[in-house]
mmCIF file of C-alpha atoms in Angstrom:
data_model
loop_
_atom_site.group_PDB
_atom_site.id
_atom_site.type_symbol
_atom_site.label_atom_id
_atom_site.label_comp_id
_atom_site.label_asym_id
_atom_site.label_seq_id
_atom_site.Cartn_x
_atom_site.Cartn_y
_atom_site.Cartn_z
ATOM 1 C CA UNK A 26 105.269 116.315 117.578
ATOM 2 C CA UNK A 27 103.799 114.574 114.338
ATOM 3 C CA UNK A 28 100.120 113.343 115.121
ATOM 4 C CA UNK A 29 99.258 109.742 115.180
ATOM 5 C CA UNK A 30 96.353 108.384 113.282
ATOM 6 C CA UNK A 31 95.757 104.554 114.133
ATOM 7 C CA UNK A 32 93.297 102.250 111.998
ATOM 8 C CA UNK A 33 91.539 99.319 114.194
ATOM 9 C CA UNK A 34 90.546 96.175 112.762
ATOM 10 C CA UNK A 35 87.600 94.266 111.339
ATOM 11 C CA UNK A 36 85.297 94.633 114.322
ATOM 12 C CA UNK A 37 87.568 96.523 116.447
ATOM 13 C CA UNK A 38 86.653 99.560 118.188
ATOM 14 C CA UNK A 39 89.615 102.061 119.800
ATOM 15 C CA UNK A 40 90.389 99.844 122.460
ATOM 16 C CA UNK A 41 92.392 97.717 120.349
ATOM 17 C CA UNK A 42 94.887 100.335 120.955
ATOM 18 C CA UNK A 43 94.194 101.417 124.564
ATOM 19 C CA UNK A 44 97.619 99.892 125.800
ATOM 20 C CA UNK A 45 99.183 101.606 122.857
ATOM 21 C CA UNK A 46 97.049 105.465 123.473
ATOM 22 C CA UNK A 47 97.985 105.348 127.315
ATOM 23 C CA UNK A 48 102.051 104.520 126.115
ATOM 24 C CA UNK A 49 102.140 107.347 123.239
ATOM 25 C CA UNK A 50 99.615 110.145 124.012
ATOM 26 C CA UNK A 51 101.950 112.043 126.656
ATOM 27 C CA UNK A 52 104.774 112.530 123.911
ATOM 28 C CA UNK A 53 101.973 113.444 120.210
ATOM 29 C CA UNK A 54 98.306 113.539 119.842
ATOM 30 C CA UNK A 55 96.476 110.401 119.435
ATOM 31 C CA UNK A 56 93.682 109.606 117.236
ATOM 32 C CA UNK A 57 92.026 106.314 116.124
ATOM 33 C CA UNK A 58 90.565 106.539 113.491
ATOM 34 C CA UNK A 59 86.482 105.516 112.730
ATOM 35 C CA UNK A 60 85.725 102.653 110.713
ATOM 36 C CA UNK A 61 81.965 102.377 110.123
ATOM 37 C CA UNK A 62 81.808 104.899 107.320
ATOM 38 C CA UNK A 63 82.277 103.803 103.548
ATOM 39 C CA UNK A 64 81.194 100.709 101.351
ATOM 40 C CA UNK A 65 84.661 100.283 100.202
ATOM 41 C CA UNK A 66 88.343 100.601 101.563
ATOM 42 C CA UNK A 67 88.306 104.156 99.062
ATOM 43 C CA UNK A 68 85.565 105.154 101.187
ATOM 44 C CA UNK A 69 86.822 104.480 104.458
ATOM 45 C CA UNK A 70 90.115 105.713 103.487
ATOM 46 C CA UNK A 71 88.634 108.927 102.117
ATOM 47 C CA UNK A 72 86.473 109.577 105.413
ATOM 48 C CA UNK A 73 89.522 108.926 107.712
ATOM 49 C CA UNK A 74 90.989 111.339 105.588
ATOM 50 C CA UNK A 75 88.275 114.176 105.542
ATOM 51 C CA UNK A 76 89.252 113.802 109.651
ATOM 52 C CA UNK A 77 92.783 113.444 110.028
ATOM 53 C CA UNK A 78 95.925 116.010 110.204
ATOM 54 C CA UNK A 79 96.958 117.501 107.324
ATOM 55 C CA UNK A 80 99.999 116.005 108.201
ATOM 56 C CA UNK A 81 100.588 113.009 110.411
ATOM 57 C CA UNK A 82 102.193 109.695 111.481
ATOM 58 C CA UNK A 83 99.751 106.059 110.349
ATOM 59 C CA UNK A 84 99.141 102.822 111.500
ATOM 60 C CA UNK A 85 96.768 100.448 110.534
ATOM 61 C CA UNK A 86 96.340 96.603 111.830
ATOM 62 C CA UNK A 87 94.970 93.842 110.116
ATOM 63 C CA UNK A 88 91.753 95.460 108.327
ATOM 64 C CA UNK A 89 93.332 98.737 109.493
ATOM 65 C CA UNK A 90 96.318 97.869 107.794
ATOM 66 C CA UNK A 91 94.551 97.442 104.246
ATOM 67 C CA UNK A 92 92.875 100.754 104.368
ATOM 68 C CA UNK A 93 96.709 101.911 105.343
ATOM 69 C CA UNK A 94 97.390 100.994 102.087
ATOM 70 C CA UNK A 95 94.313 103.034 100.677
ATOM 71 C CA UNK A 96 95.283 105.911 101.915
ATOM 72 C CA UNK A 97 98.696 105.860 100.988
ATOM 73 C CA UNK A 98 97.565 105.631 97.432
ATOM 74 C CA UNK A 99 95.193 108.557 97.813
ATOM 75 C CA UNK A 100 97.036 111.163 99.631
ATOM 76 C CA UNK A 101 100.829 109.900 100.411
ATOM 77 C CA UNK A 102 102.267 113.744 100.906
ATOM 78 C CA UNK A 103 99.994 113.981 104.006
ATOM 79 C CA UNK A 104 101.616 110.818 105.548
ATOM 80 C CA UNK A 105 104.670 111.171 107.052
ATOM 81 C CA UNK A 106 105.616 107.853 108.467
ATOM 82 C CA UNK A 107 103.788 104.280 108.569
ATOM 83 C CA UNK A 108 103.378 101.628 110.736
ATOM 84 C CA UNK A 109 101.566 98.452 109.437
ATOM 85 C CA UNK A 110 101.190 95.613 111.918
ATOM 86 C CA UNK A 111 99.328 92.214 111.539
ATOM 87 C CA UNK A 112 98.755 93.089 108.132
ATOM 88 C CA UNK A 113 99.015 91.587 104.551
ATOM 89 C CA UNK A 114 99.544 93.207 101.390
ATOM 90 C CA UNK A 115 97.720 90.578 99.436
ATOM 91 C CA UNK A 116 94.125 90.638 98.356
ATOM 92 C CA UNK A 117 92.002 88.269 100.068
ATOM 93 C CA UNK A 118 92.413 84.664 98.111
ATOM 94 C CA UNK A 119 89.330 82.663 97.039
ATOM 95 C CA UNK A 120 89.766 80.493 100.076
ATOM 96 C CA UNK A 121 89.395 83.409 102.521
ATOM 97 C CA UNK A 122 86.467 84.968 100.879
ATOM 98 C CA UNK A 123 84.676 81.494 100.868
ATOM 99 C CA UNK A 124 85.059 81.854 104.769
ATOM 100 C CA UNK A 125 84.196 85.187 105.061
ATOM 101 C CA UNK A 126 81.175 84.218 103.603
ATOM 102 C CA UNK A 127 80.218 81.782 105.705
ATOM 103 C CA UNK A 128 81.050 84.241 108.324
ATOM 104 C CA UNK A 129 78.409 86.803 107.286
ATOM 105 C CA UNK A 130 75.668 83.929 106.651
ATOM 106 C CA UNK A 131 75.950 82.891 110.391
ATOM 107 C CA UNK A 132 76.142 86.932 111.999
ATOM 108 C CA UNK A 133 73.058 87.817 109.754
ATOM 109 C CA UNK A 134 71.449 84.636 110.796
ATOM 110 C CA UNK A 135 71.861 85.924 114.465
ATOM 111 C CA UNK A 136 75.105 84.351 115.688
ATOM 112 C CA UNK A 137 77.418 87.354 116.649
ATOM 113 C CA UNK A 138 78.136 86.683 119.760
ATOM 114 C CA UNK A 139 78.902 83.236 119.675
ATOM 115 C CA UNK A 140 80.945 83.729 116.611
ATOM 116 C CA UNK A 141 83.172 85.822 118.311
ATOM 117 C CA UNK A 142 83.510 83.938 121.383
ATOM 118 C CA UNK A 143 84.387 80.869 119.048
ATOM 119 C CA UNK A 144 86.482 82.640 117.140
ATOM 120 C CA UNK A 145 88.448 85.320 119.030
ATOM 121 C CA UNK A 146 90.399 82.749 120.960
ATOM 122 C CA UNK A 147 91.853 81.169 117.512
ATOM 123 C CA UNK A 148 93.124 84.621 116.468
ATOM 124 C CA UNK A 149 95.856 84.644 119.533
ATOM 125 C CA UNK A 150 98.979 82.840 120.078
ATOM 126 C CA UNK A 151 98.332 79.337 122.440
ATOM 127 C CA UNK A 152 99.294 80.612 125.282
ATOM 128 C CA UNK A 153 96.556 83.548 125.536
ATOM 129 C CA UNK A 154 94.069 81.607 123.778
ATOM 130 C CA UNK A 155 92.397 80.910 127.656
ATOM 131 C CA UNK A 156 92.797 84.451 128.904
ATOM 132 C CA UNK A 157 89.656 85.501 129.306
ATOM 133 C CA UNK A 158 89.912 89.107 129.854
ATOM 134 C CA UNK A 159 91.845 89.343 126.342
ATOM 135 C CA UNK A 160 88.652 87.063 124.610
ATOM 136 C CA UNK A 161 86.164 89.672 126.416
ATOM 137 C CA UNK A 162 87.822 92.083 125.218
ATOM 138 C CA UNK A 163 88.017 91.066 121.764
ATOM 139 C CA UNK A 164 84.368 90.185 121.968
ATOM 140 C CA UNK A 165 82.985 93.297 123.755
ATOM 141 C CA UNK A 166 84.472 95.436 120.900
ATOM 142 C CA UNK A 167 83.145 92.873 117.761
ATOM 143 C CA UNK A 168 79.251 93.876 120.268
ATOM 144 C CA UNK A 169 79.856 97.121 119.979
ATOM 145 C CA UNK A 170 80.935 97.118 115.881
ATOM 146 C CA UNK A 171 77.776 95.278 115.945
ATOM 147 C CA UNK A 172 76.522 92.677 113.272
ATOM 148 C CA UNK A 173 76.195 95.309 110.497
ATOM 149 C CA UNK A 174 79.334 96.276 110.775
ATOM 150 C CA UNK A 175 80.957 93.252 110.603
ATOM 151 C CA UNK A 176 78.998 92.222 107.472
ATOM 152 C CA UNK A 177 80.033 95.370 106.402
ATOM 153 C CA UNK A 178 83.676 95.265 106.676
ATOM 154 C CA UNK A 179 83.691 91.741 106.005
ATOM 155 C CA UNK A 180 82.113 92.469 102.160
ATOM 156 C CA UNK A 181 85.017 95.374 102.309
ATOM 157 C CA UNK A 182 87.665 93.336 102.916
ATOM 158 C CA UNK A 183 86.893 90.663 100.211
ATOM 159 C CA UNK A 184 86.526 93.711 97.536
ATOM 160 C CA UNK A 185 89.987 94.612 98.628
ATOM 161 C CA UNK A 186 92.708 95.504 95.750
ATOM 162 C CA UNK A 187 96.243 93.919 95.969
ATOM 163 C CA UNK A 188 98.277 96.433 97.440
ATOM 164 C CA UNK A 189 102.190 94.630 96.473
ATOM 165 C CA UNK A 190 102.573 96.480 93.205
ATOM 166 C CA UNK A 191 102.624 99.615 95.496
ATOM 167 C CA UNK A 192 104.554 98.686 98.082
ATOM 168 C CA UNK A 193 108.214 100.595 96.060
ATOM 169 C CA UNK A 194 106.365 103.828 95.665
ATOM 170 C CA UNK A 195 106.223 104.152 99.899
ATOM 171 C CA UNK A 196 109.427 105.720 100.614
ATOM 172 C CA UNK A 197 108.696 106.788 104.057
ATOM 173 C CA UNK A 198 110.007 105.238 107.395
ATOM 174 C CA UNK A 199 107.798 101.974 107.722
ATOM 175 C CA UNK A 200 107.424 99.762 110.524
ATOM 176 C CA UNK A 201 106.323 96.112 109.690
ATOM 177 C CA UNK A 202 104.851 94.406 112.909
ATOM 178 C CA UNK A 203 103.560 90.552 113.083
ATOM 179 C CA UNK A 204 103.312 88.118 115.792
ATOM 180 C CA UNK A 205 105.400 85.300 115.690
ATOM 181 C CA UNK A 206 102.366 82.921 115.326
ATOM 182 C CA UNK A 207 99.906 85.075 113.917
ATOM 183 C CA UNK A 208 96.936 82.581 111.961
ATOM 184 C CA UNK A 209 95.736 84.962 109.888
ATOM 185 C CA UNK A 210 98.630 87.035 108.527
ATOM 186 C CA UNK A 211 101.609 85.179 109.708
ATOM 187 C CA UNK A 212 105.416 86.567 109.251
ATOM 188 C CA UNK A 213 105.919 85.013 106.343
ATOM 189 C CA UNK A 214 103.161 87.850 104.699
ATOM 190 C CA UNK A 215 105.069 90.461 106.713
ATOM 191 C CA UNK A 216 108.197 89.644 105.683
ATOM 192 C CA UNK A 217 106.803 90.058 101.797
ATOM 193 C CA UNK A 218 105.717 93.483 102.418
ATOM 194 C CA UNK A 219 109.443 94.675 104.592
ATOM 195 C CA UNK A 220 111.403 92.893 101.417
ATOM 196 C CA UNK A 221 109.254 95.162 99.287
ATOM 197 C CA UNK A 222 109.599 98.669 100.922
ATOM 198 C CA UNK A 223 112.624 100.899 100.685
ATOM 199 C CA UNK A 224 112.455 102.236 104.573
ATOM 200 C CA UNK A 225 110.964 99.086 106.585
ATOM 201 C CA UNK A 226 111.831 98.110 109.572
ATOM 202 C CA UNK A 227 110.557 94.553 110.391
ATOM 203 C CA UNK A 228 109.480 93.420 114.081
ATOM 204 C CA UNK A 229 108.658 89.972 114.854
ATOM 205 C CA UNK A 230 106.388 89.802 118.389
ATOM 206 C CA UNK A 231 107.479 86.611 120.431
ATOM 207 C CA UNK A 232 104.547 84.766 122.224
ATOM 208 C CA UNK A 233 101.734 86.707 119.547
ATOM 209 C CA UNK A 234 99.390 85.980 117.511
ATOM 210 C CA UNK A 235 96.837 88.402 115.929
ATOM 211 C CA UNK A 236 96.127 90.713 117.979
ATOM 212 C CA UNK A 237 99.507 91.842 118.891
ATOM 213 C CA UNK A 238 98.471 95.294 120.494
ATOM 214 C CA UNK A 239 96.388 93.543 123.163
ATOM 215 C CA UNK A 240 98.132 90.104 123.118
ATOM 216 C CA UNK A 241 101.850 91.970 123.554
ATOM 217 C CA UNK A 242 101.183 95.639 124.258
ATOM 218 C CA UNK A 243 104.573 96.889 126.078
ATOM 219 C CA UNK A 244 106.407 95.599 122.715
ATOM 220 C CA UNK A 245 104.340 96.597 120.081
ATOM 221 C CA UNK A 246 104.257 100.025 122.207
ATOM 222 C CA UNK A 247 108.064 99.819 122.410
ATOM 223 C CA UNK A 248 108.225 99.045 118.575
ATOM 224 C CA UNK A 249 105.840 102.038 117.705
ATOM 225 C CA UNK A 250 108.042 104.432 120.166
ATOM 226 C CA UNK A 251 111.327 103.247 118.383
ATOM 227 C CA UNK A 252 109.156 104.233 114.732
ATOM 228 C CA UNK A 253 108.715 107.264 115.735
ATOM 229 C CA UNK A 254 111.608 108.818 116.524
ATOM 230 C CA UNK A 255 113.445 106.777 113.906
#
């Protein structure tokens, strides 16, 4: 079976995908993929490649989703299928890099945790924002990241290039994956990049916000399994 490569996001660590690992691992290999080597998304797309398949099934969320997008530029013959979820195509607008900004000033000023403890609830839908196992979670892996990776990845993502103007050259089966009230890249950005690509396949997560593997994991599992074998 095709290998799967999966891309965490900004100050996520492997267990963003542990519902998703324990789901697909009995059926392909499993990998997720490191994110705390490079300066830029062509450097952390060129070390994920250095350690992937030569061949293999992608997925990327959020963050994860825009070095996705990196790779596919750099070496689309080793990708076979992709799976971008939580995602935008879109460079990061001068409103979001204003609060990225102010995120960095506050983590190098000390505040880690308590950023993510303030901010990790805002990322779900309403109804998970007071489940506290899914904010520890969230928080334990933004710990372990650490501050200078978050600045990091942060800096990254602002640098990021717009990725639309590729979107027709990926001819490959594609799954498109958002929560229906995702904050931060909400369906209406998902819907932009399925409209664009030839093979997508767009799945809209009821009761989700951003962090749809964790928030919603038996559907975003189902959705992946369905990708697959499409």
């Amino acid at each position: 079976m095709t290998p799967l490569v999966l891309i965490p996001g900004l100050s996520c660590t492997a267990e963003m995908f542990a519902p998703q690992i324990a789901a697909l691992s009995p059926h392909r290999p499993v990998t997720v993929a490191s994110t705390l080597e490079g300066d830029s998304m062509a450097q952390m797309a060129a070390a994920i490649l250095r350690d992937a398949p030569p061949r293999f099934a992608l997925g990327g969320i959020s963050m994860g989703g825009y070095i996705a997008f990196e790779i596919m530029r750099q070496a689309p013959e080793r990708v076979e299928r992709l799976a971008l979820m939580s995602t935008t195509a879109r460079p990061d607008a001068p409103e979001q890099t204003v609060q990225r900004q102010a995120l960095i000033e506050r983590v190098e000023a000390g505040e880690l945790e308590t950023l993510l403890r303030e901010v990790s609830p805002r990322l779900v839908h309403p109804l998970h924002k007071d489940d506290q196992t899914l904010i520890d979670t969230q928080v334990r892996m933004g710990l372990e990241i650490g501050a200078d990776g978050f600045v990091r990845q942060q800096k990254v993502s602002i640098k990021r290039a717009d990725s639309r103007p590729d979107l027709p050259t990926i001819r490959i089966p594609t799954l498109v994956l958002v929560g229906d009230r995702d904050p931060l890249t909400p369906p209406i950005r998902a819907r932009e990049i399925a409209s664009a690509l030839p093979g997508a396949h767009l799945v809209i997560i009821p009761d989700c916000g951003h962090a749809s593997t964790l928030e919603q994991p038996q559907a975003v599992s189902a959705a992946l399994e369905e990708w697959l074998v499409a």
